[in-house]
């Protein structure tokens, strides 16, 4: 489920998607789980933290946070194909979608 947004609506779209995402529980049974060599709790928290910072900064990320976000995206790209249905892949697809929207947004 990819959401198509125009550049002028990226901030509003990510803010809404993030709010919806934060209302979701972390997938049950995945605390401490590892997929494709990555701890899912850390991947979730690191990615969500970068998105939160971007929203709090009005659509801007400092270079260090942007680097962390890009690393998270690369990890999500490896993790998602390794997920089974019990891993709630839709949760991870939502997280990846938001991360891509933030990474692709114009930045200074």
Tab-separated table of N, CA, C and O in Angstrom:
chain	number	residue	atom	x	y	z
A	1	UNK	N	0.835	-1.185	0.000
A	1	UNK	CA	0.000	0.000	0.000
A	1	UNK	C	0.880	1.249	0.000
A	1	UNK	O	1.294	1.737	1.028
A	2	UNK	N	1.232	1.731	-1.163
A	2	UNK	CA	2.028	2.948	-1.271
A	2	UNK	C	1.098	4.144	-1.419
A	2	UNK	O	0.144	4.104	-2.180
A	3	UNK	N	1.379	5.190	-0.693
A	3	UNK	CA	0.599	6.413	-0.774
A	3	UNK	C	1.338	7.359	-1.701
A	3	UNK	O	2.524	7.612	-1.512
A	4	UNK	N	0.662	7.841	-2.709
A	4	UNK	CA	1.245	8.813	-3.633
A	4	UNK	C	0.980	10.216	-3.094
A	4	UNK	O	-0.150	10.579	-2.795
A	5	UNK	N	2.034	11.001	-2.983
A	5	UNK	CA	1.875	12.358	-2.465
A	5	UNK	C	2.678	13.316	-3.318
A	5	UNK	O	3.706	12.948	-3.879
A	6	UNK	N	2.216	14.536	-3.406
A	6	UNK	CA	2.973	15.563	-4.106
A	6	UNK	C	3.972	16.164	-3.126
A	6	UNK	O	3.839	16.029	-1.918
A	7	UNK	N	4.977	16.851	-3.670
A	7	UNK	CA	6.019	17.409	-2.805
A	7	UNK	C	5.456	18.352	-1.753
A	7	UNK	O	5.892	18.351	-0.623
A	8	UNK	N	4.460	19.158	-2.120
A	8	UNK	CA	3.944	20.112	-1.156
A	8	UNK	C	3.143	19.436	-0.040
A	8	UNK	O	2.907	20.015	0.993
A	9	UNK	N	2.770	18.181	-0.238
A	9	UNK	CA	1.993	17.477	0.769
A	9	UNK	C	2.794	16.404	1.507
A	9	UNK	O	2.243	15.681	2.304
A	10	UNK	N	4.073	16.274	1.225
A	10	UNK	CA	4.883	15.230	1.848
A	10	UNK	C	4.877	15.370	3.366
A	10	UNK	O	4.664	14.393	4.073
A	11	UNK	N	5.092	16.570	3.852
A	11	UNK	CA	5.155	16.761	5.300
A	11	UNK	C	3.844	16.361	5.961
A	11	UNK	O	3.842	15.622	6.954
A	12	UNK	N	2.734	16.824	5.414
A	12	UNK	CA	1.424	16.492	5.985
A	12	UNK	C	1.157	14.989	5.898
A	12	UNK	O	0.629	14.386	6.835
A	13	UNK	N	1.519	14.392	4.785
A	13	UNK	CA	1.295	12.956	4.600
A	13	UNK	C	2.120	12.138	5.581
A	13	UNK	O	1.604	11.206	6.204
A	14	UNK	N	3.390	12.483	5.714
A	14	UNK	CA	4.240	11.740	6.645
A	14	UNK	C	3.753	11.943	8.075
A	14	UNK	O	3.707	10.990	8.857
A	15	UNK	N	3.356	13.141	8.416
A	15	UNK	CA	2.851	13.401	9.764
A	15	UNK	C	1.627	12.540	10.060
A	15	UNK	O	1.523	11.946	11.137
A	16	UNK	N	0.713	12.455	9.106
A	16	UNK	CA	-0.496	11.641	9.283
A	16	UNK	C	-0.141	10.163	9.356
A	16	UNK	O	-0.609	9.442	10.243
A	17	UNK	N	0.710	9.702	8.429
A	17	UNK	CA	1.103	8.292	8.434
A	17	UNK	C	1.828	7.918	9.723
A	17	UNK	O	1.626	6.835	10.270
A	18	UNK	N	2.662	8.827	10.221
A	18	UNK	CA	3.392	8.569	11.457
A	18	UNK	C	2.428	8.454	12.630
A	18	UNK	O	2.558	7.555	13.468
A	19	UNK	N	1.456	9.360	12.696
A	19	UNK	CA	0.467	9.311	13.779
A	19	UNK	C	-0.288	7.985	13.740
A	19	UNK	O	-0.477	7.334	14.768
A	20	UNK	N	-0.710	7.567	12.550
A	20	UNK	CA	-1.406	6.289	12.402
A	20	UNK	C	-0.501	5.130	12.807
A	20	UNK	O	-0.933	4.201	13.484
A	21	UNK	N	0.758	5.200	12.397
A	21	UNK	CA	1.725	4.143	12.700
A	21	UNK	C	1.951	4.022	14.203
A	21	UNK	O	2.023	2.918	14.747
A	22	UNK	N	2.036	5.155	14.883
A	22	UNK	CA	2.307	5.141	16.319
A	22	UNK	C	1.135	4.568	17.117
A	22	UNK	O	1.311	4.169	18.259
A	23	UNK	N	-0.031	4.497	16.514
A	23	UNK	CA	-1.181	3.892	17.184
A	23	UNK	C	-1.173	2.373	17.050
A	23	UNK	O	-1.916	1.685	17.756
A	24	UNK	N	-0.336	1.848	16.166
A	24	UNK	CA	-0.237	0.396	15.985
A	24	UNK	C	0.648	-0.197	17.076
A	24	UNK	O	1.680	0.385	17.418
A	25	UNK	N	0.293	-1.359	17.583
A	25	UNK	CA	1.198	-2.020	18.532
A	25	UNK	C	2.379	-2.632	17.776
A	25	UNK	O	2.256	-2.986	16.602
A	26	UNK	N	3.508	-2.723	18.452
A	26	UNK	CA	4.636	-3.439	17.858
A	26	UNK	C	4.174	-4.882	17.660
A	26	UNK	O	3.512	-5.447	18.539
A	27	UNK	N	4.505	-5.478	16.530
A	27	UNK	CA	4.009	-6.834	16.248
A	27	UNK	C	4.321	-7.813	17.386
A	27	UNK	O	5.469	-7.924	17.824
A	28	UNK	N	3.291	-8.507	17.861
A	28	UNK	CA	3.491	-9.450	18.969
A	28	UNK	C	4.451	-10.574	18.588
A	28	UNK	O	4.478	-11.031	17.453
A	29	UNK	N	5.243	-10.941	19.562
A	29	UNK	CA	6.171	-12.043	19.371
A	29	UNK	C	7.474	-11.664	18.700
A	29	UNK	O	8.338	-12.517	18.495
A	30	UNK	N	7.656	-10.380	18.364
A	30	UNK	CA	8.884	-9.995	17.660
A	30	UNK	C	9.896	-9.279	18.543
A	30	UNK	O	10.979	-8.937	18.072
A	31	UNK	N	9.573	-9.045	19.805
A	31	UNK	CA	10.553	-8.438	20.709
A	31	UNK	C	11.745	-9.385	20.810
A	31	UNK	O	11.593	-10.558	21.119
A	32	UNK	N	12.908	-8.884	20.492
A	32	UNK	CA	14.121	-9.695	20.525
A	32	UNK	C	14.344	-10.511	19.262
A	32	UNK	O	15.341	-11.205	19.154
A	33	UNK	N	13.420	-10.404	18.301
A	33	UNK	CA	13.560	-11.182	17.058
A	33	UNK	C	14.587	-10.549	16.133
A	33	UNK	O	14.786	-9.338	16.119
A	34	UNK	N	15.205	-11.398	15.355
A	34	UNK	CA	16.220	-11.007	14.390
A	34	UNK	C	15.792	-11.541	13.030
A	34	UNK	O	15.435	-12.711	12.910
A	35	UNK	N	15.828	-10.693	12.020
A	35	UNK	CA	15.566	-11.123	10.654
A	35	UNK	C	16.657	-10.536	9.770
A	35	UNK	O	16.993	-9.356	9.890
A	36	UNK	N	17.198	-11.360	8.911
A	36	UNK	CA	18.258	-10.940	7.979
A	36	UNK	C	19.426	-10.287	8.719
A	36	UNK	O	20.067	-9.369	8.208
A	37	UNK	N	19.668	-10.744	9.950
A	37	UNK	CA	20.792	-10.230	10.724
A	37	UNK	C	20.545	-8.917	11.442
A	37	UNK	O	21.485	-8.282	11.915
A	38	UNK	N	19.279	-8.494	11.542
A	38	UNK	CA	18.972	-7.214	12.180
A	38	UNK	C	17.919	-7.391	13.263
A	38	UNK	O	16.906	-8.052	13.060
A	39	UNK	N	18.166	-6.773	14.409
A	39	UNK	CA	17.230	-6.779	15.526
A	39	UNK	C	16.029	-5.921	15.141
A	39	UNK	O	16.181	-4.732	14.823
A	40	UNK	N	14.845	-6.497	15.170
A	40	UNK	CA	13.656	-5.783	14.709
A	40	UNK	C	13.246	-4.638	15.625
A	40	UNK	O	12.762	-3.607	15.143
A	41	UNK	N	13.442	-4.785	16.919
A	41	UNK	CA	13.103	-3.688	17.838
A	41	UNK	C	13.984	-2.482	17.554
A	41	UNK	O	13.496	-1.346	17.467
A	42	UNK	N	15.274	-2.698	17.388
A	42	UNK	CA	16.180	-1.581	17.103
A	42	UNK	C	15.882	-0.955	15.747
A	42	UNK	O	15.908	0.272	15.601
A	43	UNK	N	15.603	-1.787	14.764
A	43	UNK	CA	15.285	-1.265	13.435
A	43	UNK	C	14.031	-0.401	13.487
A	43	UNK	O	13.988	0.700	12.917
A	44	UNK	N	13.026	-0.870	14.184
A	44	UNK	CA	11.783	-0.117	14.343
A	44	UNK	C	12.036	1.206	15.062
A	44	UNK	O	11.633	2.272	14.588
A	45	UNK	N	12.707	1.150	16.195
A	45	UNK	CA	12.897	2.367	16.994
A	45	UNK	C	13.817	3.372	16.309
A	45	UNK	O	13.541	4.579	16.335
A	46	UNK	N	14.881	2.909	15.674
A	46	UNK	CA	15.791	3.828	14.978
A	46	UNK	C	15.093	4.520	13.809
A	46	UNK	O	15.232	5.733	13.626
A	47	UNK	N	14.329	3.748	13.038
A	47	UNK	CA	13.636	4.326	11.885
A	47	UNK	C	12.574	5.314	12.346
A	47	UNK	O	12.496	6.442	11.838
A	48	UNK	N	11.760	4.902	13.288
A	48	UNK	CA	10.692	5.779	13.785
A	48	UNK	C	11.268	7.040	14.421
A	48	UNK	O	10.693	8.134	14.272
A	49	UNK	N	12.398	6.926	15.107
A	49	UNK	CA	13.019	8.096	15.727
A	49	UNK	C	13.458	9.107	14.670
A	49	UNK	O	13.263	10.317	14.839
A	50	UNK	N	14.023	8.637	13.585
A	50	UNK	CA	14.445	9.545	12.504
A	50	UNK	C	13.232	10.251	11.889
A	50	UNK	O	13.288	11.448	11.604
A	51	UNK	N	12.161	9.515	11.703
A	51	UNK	CA	10.948	10.108	11.145
A	51	UNK	C	10.382	11.143	12.116
A	51	UNK	O	9.999	12.245	11.710
A	52	UNK	N	10.368	10.812	13.401
A	52	UNK	CA	9.893	11.743	14.423
A	52	UNK	C	10.718	13.028	14.419
A	52	UNK	O	10.162	14.133	14.448
A	53	UNK	N	12.030	12.906	14.368
A	53	UNK	CA	12.910	14.082	14.361
A	53	UNK	C	12.632	14.939	13.130
A	53	UNK	O	12.568	16.167	13.210
A	54	UNK	N	12.447	14.293	11.978
A	54	UNK	CA	12.136	15.017	10.743
A	54	UNK	C	10.849	15.821	10.902
A	54	UNK	O	10.786	16.988	10.518
A	55	UNK	N	9.830	15.208	11.485
A	55	UNK	CA	8.557	15.903	11.706
A	55	UNK	C	8.753	17.049	12.689
A	55	UNK	O	8.308	18.179	12.448
A	56	UNK	N	9.418	16.782	13.803
A	56	UNK	CA	9.637	17.814	14.828
A	56	UNK	C	10.448	18.993	14.296
A	56	UNK	O	10.273	20.113	14.754
A	57	UNK	N	11.337	18.728	13.323
A	57	UNK	CA	12.172	19.789	12.745
A	57	UNK	C	11.535	20.416	11.510
A	57	UNK	O	12.230	21.067	10.727
A	58	UNK	N	10.254	20.199	11.322
A	58	UNK	CA	9.551	20.831	10.213
A	58	UNK	C	9.963	20.324	8.843
A	58	UNK	O	9.901	21.059	7.864
A	59	UNK	N	10.407	19.074	8.773
A	59	UNK	CA	10.774	18.485	7.490
A	59	UNK	C	12.257	18.530	7.189
A	59	UNK	O	12.659	18.398	6.036
A	60	UNK	N	13.069	18.696	8.203
A	60	UNK	CA	14.529	18.733	8.023
A	60	UNK	C	15.202	17.680	8.888
A	60	UNK	O	14.753	17.408	10.002
A	61	UNK	N	16.270	17.103	8.376
A	61	UNK	CA	17.114	16.179	9.141
A	61	UNK	C	18.554	16.648	9.036
A	61	UNK	O	19.001	17.040	7.958
A	62	UNK	N	19.260	16.596	10.146
A	62	UNK	CA	20.693	16.869	10.097
A	62	UNK	C	21.382	15.703	9.398
A	62	UNK	O	20.821	14.607	9.274
A	63	UNK	N	22.584	15.928	8.938
A	63	UNK	CA	23.315	14.924	8.159
A	63	UNK	C	23.429	13.591	8.901
A	63	UNK	O	23.261	12.520	8.307
A	64	UNK	N	23.694	13.623	10.195
A	64	UNK	CA	23.846	12.380	10.962
A	64	UNK	C	22.543	11.591	11.000
A	64	UNK	O	22.526	10.378	10.788
A	65	UNK	N	21.436	12.274	11.247
A	65	UNK	CA	20.138	11.600	11.287
A	65	UNK	C	19.754	11.069	9.910
A	65	UNK	O	19.180	9.991	9.785
A	66	UNK	N	20.086	11.820	8.882
A	66	UNK	CA	19.807	11.365	7.514
A	66	UNK	C	20.601	10.104	7.205
A	66	UNK	O	20.087	9.163	6.602
A	67	UNK	N	21.836	10.063	7.648
A	67	UNK	CA	22.666	8.878	7.451
A	67	UNK	C	22.073	7.670	8.169
A	67	UNK	O	22.035	6.559	7.623
A	68	UNK	N	21.610	7.874	9.381
A	68	UNK	CA	20.975	6.788	10.140
A	68	UNK	C	19.722	6.317	9.416
A	68	UNK	O	19.481	5.112	9.278
A	69	UNK	N	18.911	7.259	8.926
A	69	UNK	CA	17.685	6.895	8.216
A	69	UNK	C	18.004	6.076	6.963
A	69	UNK	O	17.353	5.061	6.700
A	70	UNK	N	18.991	6.488	6.201
A	70	UNK	CA	19.355	5.748	4.987
A	70	UNK	C	19.845	4.342	5.328
A	70	UNK	O	19.552	3.384	4.610
A	71	UNK	N	20.561	4.212	6.422
A	71	UNK	CA	21.002	2.891	6.883
A	71	UNK	C	19.792	2.033	7.274
A	71	UNK	O	19.726	0.843	6.958
A	72	UNK	N	18.825	2.639	7.931
A	72	UNK	CA	17.601	1.919	8.309
A	72	UNK	C	16.843	1.454	7.067
A	72	UNK	O	16.333	0.325	7.034
A	73	UNK	N	16.763	2.304	6.065
A	73	UNK	CA	16.077	1.925	4.823
A	73	UNK	C	16.774	0.728	4.189
A	73	UNK	O	16.108	-0.226	3.767
A	74	UNK	N	18.092	0.755	4.137
A	74	UNK	CA	18.838	-0.374	3.567
A	74	UNK	C	18.556	-1.648	4.354
A	74	UNK	O	18.396	-2.731	3.769
A	75	UNK	N	18.471	-1.531	5.654
A	75	UNK	CA	18.171	-2.704	6.486
A	75	UNK	C	16.745	-3.193	6.259
A	75	UNK	O	16.504	-4.394	6.187
A	76	UNK	N	15.807	-2.270	6.166
A	76	UNK	CA	14.422	-2.659	5.886
A	76	UNK	C	14.326	-3.390	4.549
A	76	UNK	O	13.567	-4.353	4.419
A	77	UNK	N	15.093	-2.942	3.581
A	77	UNK	CA	15.081	-3.584	2.263
A	77	UNK	C	15.587	-5.030	2.347
A	77	UNK	O	15.172	-5.873	1.553
A	78	UNK	N	16.462	-5.310	3.288
A	78	UNK	CA	16.946	-6.685	3.482
A	78	UNK	C	16.003	-7.498	4.370
A	78	UNK	O	15.830	-8.693	4.162
A	79	UNK	N	15.413	-6.840	5.355
A	79	UNK	CA	14.562	-7.529	6.328
A	79	UNK	C	13.213	-7.918	5.729
A	79	UNK	O	12.752	-9.053	5.925
A	80	UNK	N	12.577	-7.016	5.019
A	80	UNK	CA	11.210	-7.260	4.541
A	80	UNK	C	11.085	-8.541	3.721
A	80	UNK	O	10.162	-9.324	3.963
A	81	UNK	N	11.988	-8.845	2.793
A	81	UNK	CA	11.852	-10.104	2.054
A	81	UNK	C	12.005	-11.352	2.941
A	81	UNK	O	11.542	-12.429	2.579
A	82	UNK	N	12.635	-11.199	4.095
A	82	UNK	CA	12.859	-12.332	5.000
A	82	UNK	C	11.700	-12.550	5.973
A	82	UNK	O	11.721	-13.511	6.740
A	83	UNK	N	10.698	-11.685	5.930
A	83	UNK	CA	9.584	-11.778	6.866
A	83	UNK	C	8.573	-12.820	6.425
A	83	UNK	O	8.283	-12.962	5.248
A	84	UNK	N	8.012	-13.501	7.415
A	84	UNK	CA	6.885	-14.391	7.174
A	84	UNK	C	5.598	-13.683	7.559
A	84	UNK	O	5.626	-12.586	8.138
A	85	UNK	N	4.472	-14.289	7.269
A	85	UNK	CA	3.181	-13.684	7.617
A	85	UNK	C	3.051	-13.445	9.120
A	85	UNK	O	2.441	-12.467	9.538
A	86	UNK	N	3.626	-14.303	9.931
A	86	UNK	CA	3.559	-14.144	11.392
A	86	UNK	C	4.356	-12.930	11.869
A	86	UNK	O	4.197	-12.485	13.009
A	87	UNK	N	5.212	-12.390	10.998
A	87	UNK	CA	6.027	-11.217	11.340
A	87	UNK	C	5.309	-9.904	11.041
A	87	UNK	O	5.892	-8.841	11.200
A	88	UNK	N	4.064	-9.985	10.607
A	88	UNK	CA	3.261	-8.793	10.308
A	88	UNK	C	3.954	-7.877	9.297
A	88	UNK	O	4.287	-6.727	9.603
A	89	UNK	N	4.172	-8.365	8.081
A	89	UNK	CA	4.910	-7.572	7.090
A	89	UNK	C	4.284	-6.219	6.778
A	89	UNK	O	5.007	-5.272	6.452
A	90	UNK	N	2.968	-6.098	6.929
A	90	UNK	CA	2.322	-4.810	6.636
A	90	UNK	C	2.850	-3.710	7.560
A	90	UNK	O	2.974	-2.551	7.158
A	91	UNK	N	3.183	-4.061	8.783
A	91	UNK	CA	3.761	-3.100	9.733
A	91	UNK	C	5.089	-2.558	9.187
A	91	UNK	O	5.337	-1.352	9.188
A	92	UNK	N	5.920	-3.454	8.700
A	92	UNK	CA	7.246	-3.094	8.203
A	92	UNK	C	7.165	-2.352	6.876
A	92	UNK	O	7.965	-1.449	6.620
A	93	UNK	N	6.176	-2.687	6.057
A	93	UNK	CA	5.976	-1.956	4.806
A	93	UNK	C	5.584	-0.503	5.096
A	93	UNK	O	6.051	0.413	4.408
A	94	UNK	N	4.731	-0.280	6.087
A	94	UNK	CA	4.349	1.083	6.471
A	94	UNK	C	5.569	1.878	6.937
A	94	UNK	O	5.741	3.040	6.579
A	95	UNK	N	6.397	1.239	7.759
A	95	UNK	CA	7.592	1.907	8.267
A	95	UNK	C	8.526	2.268	7.120
A	95	UNK	O	9.038	3.392	7.044
A	96	UNK	N	8.720	1.335	6.190
A	96	UNK	CA	9.588	1.596	5.034
A	96	UNK	C	9.020	2.715	4.170
A	96	UNK	O	9.759	3.575	3.699
A	97	UNK	N	7.715	2.722	3.967
A	97	UNK	CA	7.085	3.761	3.156
A	97	UNK	C	7.356	5.148	3.730
A	97	UNK	O	7.758	6.066	3.007
A	98	UNK	N	7.156	5.297	5.036
A	98	UNK	CA	7.417	6.594	5.668
A	98	UNK	C	8.888	6.969	5.555
A	98	UNK	O	9.225	8.123	5.259
A	99	UNK	N	9.764	6.008	5.783
A	99	UNK	CA	11.199	6.276	5.708
A	99	UNK	C	11.590	6.748	4.312
A	99	UNK	O	12.376	7.697	4.166
A	100	UNK	N	11.046	6.117	3.282
A	100	UNK	CA	11.334	6.539	1.906
A	100	UNK	C	10.799	7.939	1.631
A	100	UNK	O	11.477	8.749	0.983
A	101	UNK	N	9.592	8.237	2.104
A	101	UNK	CA	9.041	9.577	1.898
A	101	UNK	C	9.942	10.643	2.534
A	101	UNK	O	10.205	11.677	1.927
A	102	UNK	N	10.416	10.369	3.734
A	102	UNK	CA	11.304	11.326	4.409
A	102	UNK	C	12.633	11.434	3.667
A	102	UNK	O	13.130	12.533	3.400
A	103	UNK	N	13.214	10.305	3.283
A	103	UNK	CA	14.510	10.321	2.598
A	103	UNK	C	14.427	11.011	1.246
A	103	UNK	O	15.391	11.660	0.822
A	104	UNK	N	13.296	10.863	0.572
A	104	UNK	CA	13.134	11.448	-0.764
A	104	UNK	C	12.660	12.905	-0.736
A	104	UNK	O	12.642	13.557	-1.781
A	105	UNK	N	12.265	13.393	0.433
A	105	UNK	CA	11.802	14.776	0.540
A	105	UNK	C	12.965	15.730	0.297
A	105	UNK	O	14.109	15.419	0.654
A	106	UNK	N	12.686	16.883	-0.305
A	106	UNK	CA	13.759	17.868	-0.496
A	106	UNK	C	14.367	18.252	0.848
A	106	UNK	O	13.657	18.383	1.837
A	107	UNK	N	15.667	18.366	0.878
A	107	UNK	CA	16.341	18.759	2.124
A	107	UNK	C	17.450	19.738	1.817
A	107	UNK	O	17.911	19.841	0.685
A	108	UNK	N	17.852	20.456	2.871
A	108	UNK	CA	18.908	21.458	2.685
A	108	UNK	C	20.216	20.916	3.178
A	108	UNK	O	20.275	19.958	3.910
